[in-house]
Amino acid sequence: MENLLSTKDLCKKYGKHEILKNVNMDIPKGAIFGLVGRNGAGKTTLMRILTGLAEPTSGTYSIAGIKSNDKKILTVRRRMGSIIESPAIYRNLSAYDNVKLQYINLGMTSFESIPELLNLVELQDTGKKKAGKFSLGMRQRLGIAVALCGNPDILILDEPINGLDPQGIIQMREILLRINHEKHTTILISSHILEELSKLATHYAFIEKGEILQELSSSELMTKVRKASRLKTASTELLCPVFDREGIEYKVVDEENMDIYSDITASRIVSLANEAGTEVLSITENNESLEGYFMNLVSKKDGIS
Ligand code: ATP
C-alpha cells in the first residue's frame, strides 16, 4: 500500500533532553493509524513536527512523497487537517460560523457544503448556540469539522477522545470511521488507551520515551494478542479436567477465574461446568489483553534502557 506520510530517523531534542529518537514510521494511504504511547512518550511532539508547528532536530519526513526540506511541503500541508492539544475554534461563534470562517481563511467562496460537514460531525442541530456553550465532545467534533474544511487527505488528531464520557467516545469513534470510509481521509490519531484505538485503527505504532517500539497492522496485532473469554466459576479446579479432556485451551487465573482461548460457545461452557459439578458465574470478554500486550512491550523497553 502506498504511504501518505513517512518519517525517516526523525529526532527532536529540547536542550540535552532527547524527546524523539530516530522515529521511523509509515502511514499507508487510507489508514486509521493509531499512535499509542503513555503520557510524555512524545506523541504530541511528533504530531507538532508533522503539522509544521515544530522543527525536527534531525531527520526528515515526507507527505504525499514531498520531503520536509522541499519548499513544496507548504503546499502539501494544505492537504492536512489537525487538532493538536485542543481544537482551534472560536468560542463566541456558532458551529456554522466557525466552519464558515475556516472556509473563508482557506479562500473558499461557496458555503453550500457546510450543512453536510456539520451533519457528518453530528452538529447539524446546534443553530445559533455559541461554541463556548458546547460540551467537550461537541467542541472536539466542531474541531474535527474545522480540520476537515477543504477536504484534507490526512487528519492528524492528538488524543481526541481524552476527557470524553463513554457515549462521547462512541460517537467520536463512529464519526472518525465515517470520515475514513466515506471521505477516504487517512487519519493519524494518538491515544494512551490501546483498547479504545483498537476499535477503529487499521495500523499502529507504539511509542515509548521517544522511540517507536513496534509498528504493525491491526490484523498483525490481533494474531499477537490472543483473544480470551474470562470465565468466573465456583471452582476452576473441578473444571480443569473436563476442559483438558475436551482439548479446550485455557489459563487458570485464580481459584474462581480462568481465561479461555478456544472458540467455544457460552452454552457449551455452561454444559461442561454442569458436567464437572460446578457452575458458571459469568463469562466476559477479557479486554485486558490488548493493554497487557502494550504494557509488556513498554516494560521490555524499561528493562533494557
Ligand atoms: P501527553 O499525552 O502527556 O501529552 P505525549 O506523548 O504527547 O504525552 P509530549 O507532549 O510529546 O508527550 O512530551 C514528550 C516529552 O517532551 C515530555 O517529557 C515533555 O515534558 C517534553 N517536552 C515537550 N515539549 C517540550 C518543550 N517545548 N520543551 C521541553 N520539553 C518538552
PDB file of N, CA, C and O and ligand atoms in Angstrom, residues 14 17 19 37-46 48 85 158-159 162 192 207, ligand 1:
ATOM      1  N   TYR A  14      15.157  18.867  23.139  1.00  0.00           N
ATOM      2  CA  TYR A  14      14.967  20.153  23.811  1.00  0.00           C
ATOM      3  C   TYR A  14      16.140  20.257  24.769  1.00  0.00           C
ATOM      4  O   TYR A  14      16.207  19.496  25.741  1.00  0.00           O
ATOM      5  N   HIS A  17      17.750  17.112  26.356  1.00  0.00           N
ATOM      6  CA  HIS A  17      16.706  16.105  26.507  1.00  0.00           C
ATOM      7  C   HIS A  17      16.247  15.592  25.141  1.00  0.00           C
ATOM      8  O   HIS A  17      15.750  16.364  24.326  1.00  0.00           O
ATOM      9  N   ILE A  19      13.722  13.992  22.984  1.00  0.00           N
ATOM     10  CA  ILE A  19      12.277  13.721  23.081  1.00  0.00           C
ATOM     11  C   ILE A  19      11.860  12.683  22.040  1.00  0.00           C
ATOM     12  O   ILE A  19      11.028  11.825  22.299  1.00  0.00           O
ATOM     13  N   GLY A  37       0.921   5.634  23.050  1.00  0.00           N
ATOM     14  CA  GLY A  37       2.032   5.830  23.982  1.00  0.00           C
ATOM     15  C   GLY A  37       1.529   6.425  25.282  1.00  0.00           C
ATOM     16  O   GLY A  37       0.496   7.105  25.304  1.00  0.00           O
ATOM     17  N   ARG A  38       2.278   6.177  26.334  1.00  0.00           N
ATOM     18  CA  ARG A  38       1.885   6.706  27.634  1.00  0.00           C
ATOM     19  C   ARG A  38       2.094   8.229  27.656  1.00  0.00           C
ATOM     20  O   ARG A  38       2.723   8.789  26.750  1.00  0.00           O
ATOM     21  N   ASN A  39       1.618   8.876  28.720  1.00  0.00           N
ATOM     22  CA  ASN A  39       1.833  10.313  28.843  1.00  0.00           C
ATOM     23  C   ASN A  39       3.322  10.608  28.797  1.00  0.00           C
ATOM     24  O   ASN A  39       4.113   9.928  29.445  1.00  0.00           O
ATOM     25  N   GLY A  40       3.681  11.605  28.005  1.00  0.00           N
ATOM     26  CA  GLY A  40       5.080  12.019  27.925  1.00  0.00           C
ATOM     27  C   GLY A  40       5.919  11.188  26.975  1.00  0.00           C
ATOM     28  O   GLY A  40       7.127  11.394  26.862  1.00  0.00           O
ATOM     29  N   ALA A  41       5.296  10.252  26.242  1.00  0.00           N
ATOM     30  CA  ALA A  41       6.061   9.370  25.335  1.00  0.00           C
ATOM     31  C   ALA A  41       6.608  10.120  24.118  1.00  0.00           C
ATOM     32  O   ALA A  41       7.561   9.669  23.495  1.00  0.00           O
ATOM     33  N   GLY A  42       5.956  11.226  23.764  1.00  0.00           N
ATOM     34  CA  GLY A  42       6.432  12.013  22.614  1.00  0.00           C
ATOM     35  C   GLY A  42       5.419  12.141  21.490  1.00  0.00           C
ATOM     36  O   GLY A  42       5.742  12.629  20.408  1.00  0.00           O
ATOM     37  N   LYS A  43       4.177  11.738  21.743  1.00  0.00           N
ATOM     38  CA  LYS A  43       3.148  11.745  20.688  1.00  0.00           C
ATOM     39  C   LYS A  43       2.872  13.166  20.178  1.00  0.00           C
ATOM     40  O   LYS A  43       2.885  13.415  18.975  1.00  0.00           O
ATOM     41  N   THR A  44       2.642  14.073  21.116  1.00  0.00           N
ATOM     42  CA  THR A  44       2.316  15.454  20.709  1.00  0.00           C
ATOM     43  C   THR A  44       3.497  16.078  19.969  1.00  0.00           C
ATOM     44  O   THR A  44       3.320  16.747  18.953  1.00  0.00           O
ATOM     45  N   THR A  45       4.703  15.840  20.467  1.00  0.00           N
ATOM     46  CA  THR A  45       5.895  16.409  19.824  1.00  0.00           C
ATOM     47  C   THR A  45       5.978  15.927  18.375  1.00  0.00           C
ATOM     48  O   THR A  45       6.229  16.716  17.463  1.00  0.00           O
ATOM     49  N   LEU A  46       5.732  14.638  18.161  1.00  0.00           N
ATOM     50  CA  LEU A  46       5.786  14.090  16.804  1.00  0.00           C
ATOM     51  C   LEU A  46       4.718  14.739  15.918  1.00  0.00           C
ATOM     52  O   LEU A  46       4.986  15.144  14.778  1.00  0.00           O
ATOM     53  N   ARG A  48       3.307  17.642  16.372  1.00  0.00           N
ATOM     54  CA  ARG A  48       3.653  19.067  16.162  1.00  0.00           C
ATOM     55  C   ARG A  48       4.648  19.199  15.010  1.00  0.00           C
ATOM     56  O   ARG A  48       4.570  20.128  14.214  1.00  0.00           O
ATOM     57  N   GLU A  85      -3.532  19.184  20.664  1.00  0.00           N
ATOM     58  CA  GLU A  85      -3.874  19.552  22.044  1.00  0.00           C
ATOM     59  C   GLU A  85      -5.335  19.971  22.212  1.00  0.00           C
ATOM     60  O   GLU A  85      -6.098  19.259  22.810  1.00  0.00           O
ATOM     61  N   ASP A 158      -4.661  14.710  17.936  1.00  0.00           N
ATOM     62  CA  ASP A 158      -3.922  14.421  19.157  1.00  0.00           C
ATOM     63  C   ASP A 158      -4.897  14.128  20.294  1.00  0.00           C
ATOM     64  O   ASP A 158      -5.600  15.025  20.759  1.00  0.00           O
ATOM     65  N   GLU A 159      -4.961  12.893  20.715  1.00  0.00           N
ATOM     66  CA  GLU A 159      -5.819  12.441  21.819  1.00  0.00           C
ATOM     67  C   GLU A 159      -7.241  13.023  21.757  1.00  0.00           C
ATOM     68  O   GLU A 159      -7.693  13.652  22.718  1.00  0.00           O
ATOM     69  N   ASN A 162      -9.685  12.138  24.703  1.00  0.00           N
ATOM     70  CA  ASN A 162      -9.323  12.467  26.078  1.00  0.00           C
ATOM     71  C   ASN A 162     -10.429  13.256  26.768  1.00  0.00           C
ATOM     72  O   ASN A 162     -10.875  14.269  26.252  1.00  0.00           O
ATOM     73  N   HIS A 192      -3.439   7.211  24.668  1.00  0.00           N
ATOM     74  CA  HIS A 192      -2.687   6.352  25.584  1.00  0.00           C
ATOM     75  C   HIS A 192      -3.499   5.091  25.886  1.00  0.00           C
ATOM     76  O   HIS A 192      -3.069   4.240  26.642  1.00  0.00           O
ATOM     77  N   ILE A 207       4.802   3.937  20.856  1.00  0.00           N
ATOM     78  CA  ILE A 207       5.921   4.832  21.159  1.00  0.00           C
ATOM     79  C   ILE A 207       6.137   4.900  22.670  1.00  0.00           C
ATOM     80  O   ILE A 207       5.183   4.929  23.440  1.00  0.00           O
TER      81      ILE A 207
HETATM   82  P1  ATP B   1       0.939  13.632  26.773  1.00  0.00           P
HETATM   83  O1  ATP B   1      -0.128  12.658  26.416  1.00  0.00           O
HETATM   84  O2  ATP B   1       1.200  13.739  28.236  1.00  0.00           O
HETATM   85  O3  ATP B   1       0.820  14.975  26.082  1.00  0.00           O
HETATM   86  P2  ATP B   1       2.917  12.944  24.807  1.00  0.00           P
HETATM   87  O4  ATP B   1       3.187  11.540  24.445  1.00  0.00           O
HETATM   88  O5  ATP B   1       2.099  13.761  23.866  1.00  0.00           O
HETATM   89  O6  ATP B   1       2.304  12.966  26.241  1.00  0.00           O
HETATM   90  P3  ATP B   1       4.841  15.052  24.582  1.00  0.00           P
HETATM   91  O7  ATP B   1       3.857  16.114  24.969  1.00  0.00           O
HETATM   92  O8  ATP B   1       5.276  14.985  23.186  1.00  0.00           O
HETATM   93  O9  ATP B   1       4.321  13.633  25.044  1.00  0.00           O
HETATM   94  O10 ATP B   1       6.121  15.218  25.520  1.00  0.00           O
HETATM   95  C1  ATP B   1       7.223  14.355  25.467  1.00  0.00           C
HETATM   96  C2  ATP B   1       8.291  14.860  26.400  1.00  0.00           C
HETATM   97  O11 ATP B   1       8.826  16.075  25.881  1.00  0.00           O
HETATM   98  C3  ATP B   1       7.806  15.189  27.786  1.00  0.00           C
HETATM   99  O12 ATP B   1       8.776  14.749  28.705  1.00  0.00           O
HETATM  100  C4  ATP B   1       7.691  16.684  27.801  1.00  0.00           C
HETATM  101  O13 ATP B   1       7.914  17.189  29.084  1.00  0.00           O
HETATM  102  C5  ATP B   1       8.818  17.086  26.848  1.00  0.00           C
HETATM  103  N1  ATP B   1       8.548  18.355  26.141  1.00  0.00           N
HETATM  104  C6  ATP B   1       7.526  18.590  25.304  1.00  0.00           C
HETATM  105  N2  ATP B   1       7.585  19.854  24.810  1.00  0.00           N
HETATM  106  C7  ATP B   1       8.703  20.427  25.364  1.00  0.00           C
HETATM  107  C8  ATP B   1       9.315  21.710  25.249  1.00  0.00           C
HETATM  108  N3  ATP B   1       8.804  22.673  24.471  1.00  0.00           N
HETATM  109  N4  ATP B   1      10.448  21.906  25.966  1.00  0.00           N
HETATM  110  C9  ATP B   1      10.978  20.953  26.721  1.00  0.00           C
HETATM  111  N5  ATP B   1      10.455  19.712  26.881  1.00  0.00           N
HETATM  112  C10 ATP B   1       9.318  19.446  26.203  1.00  0.00           C
END
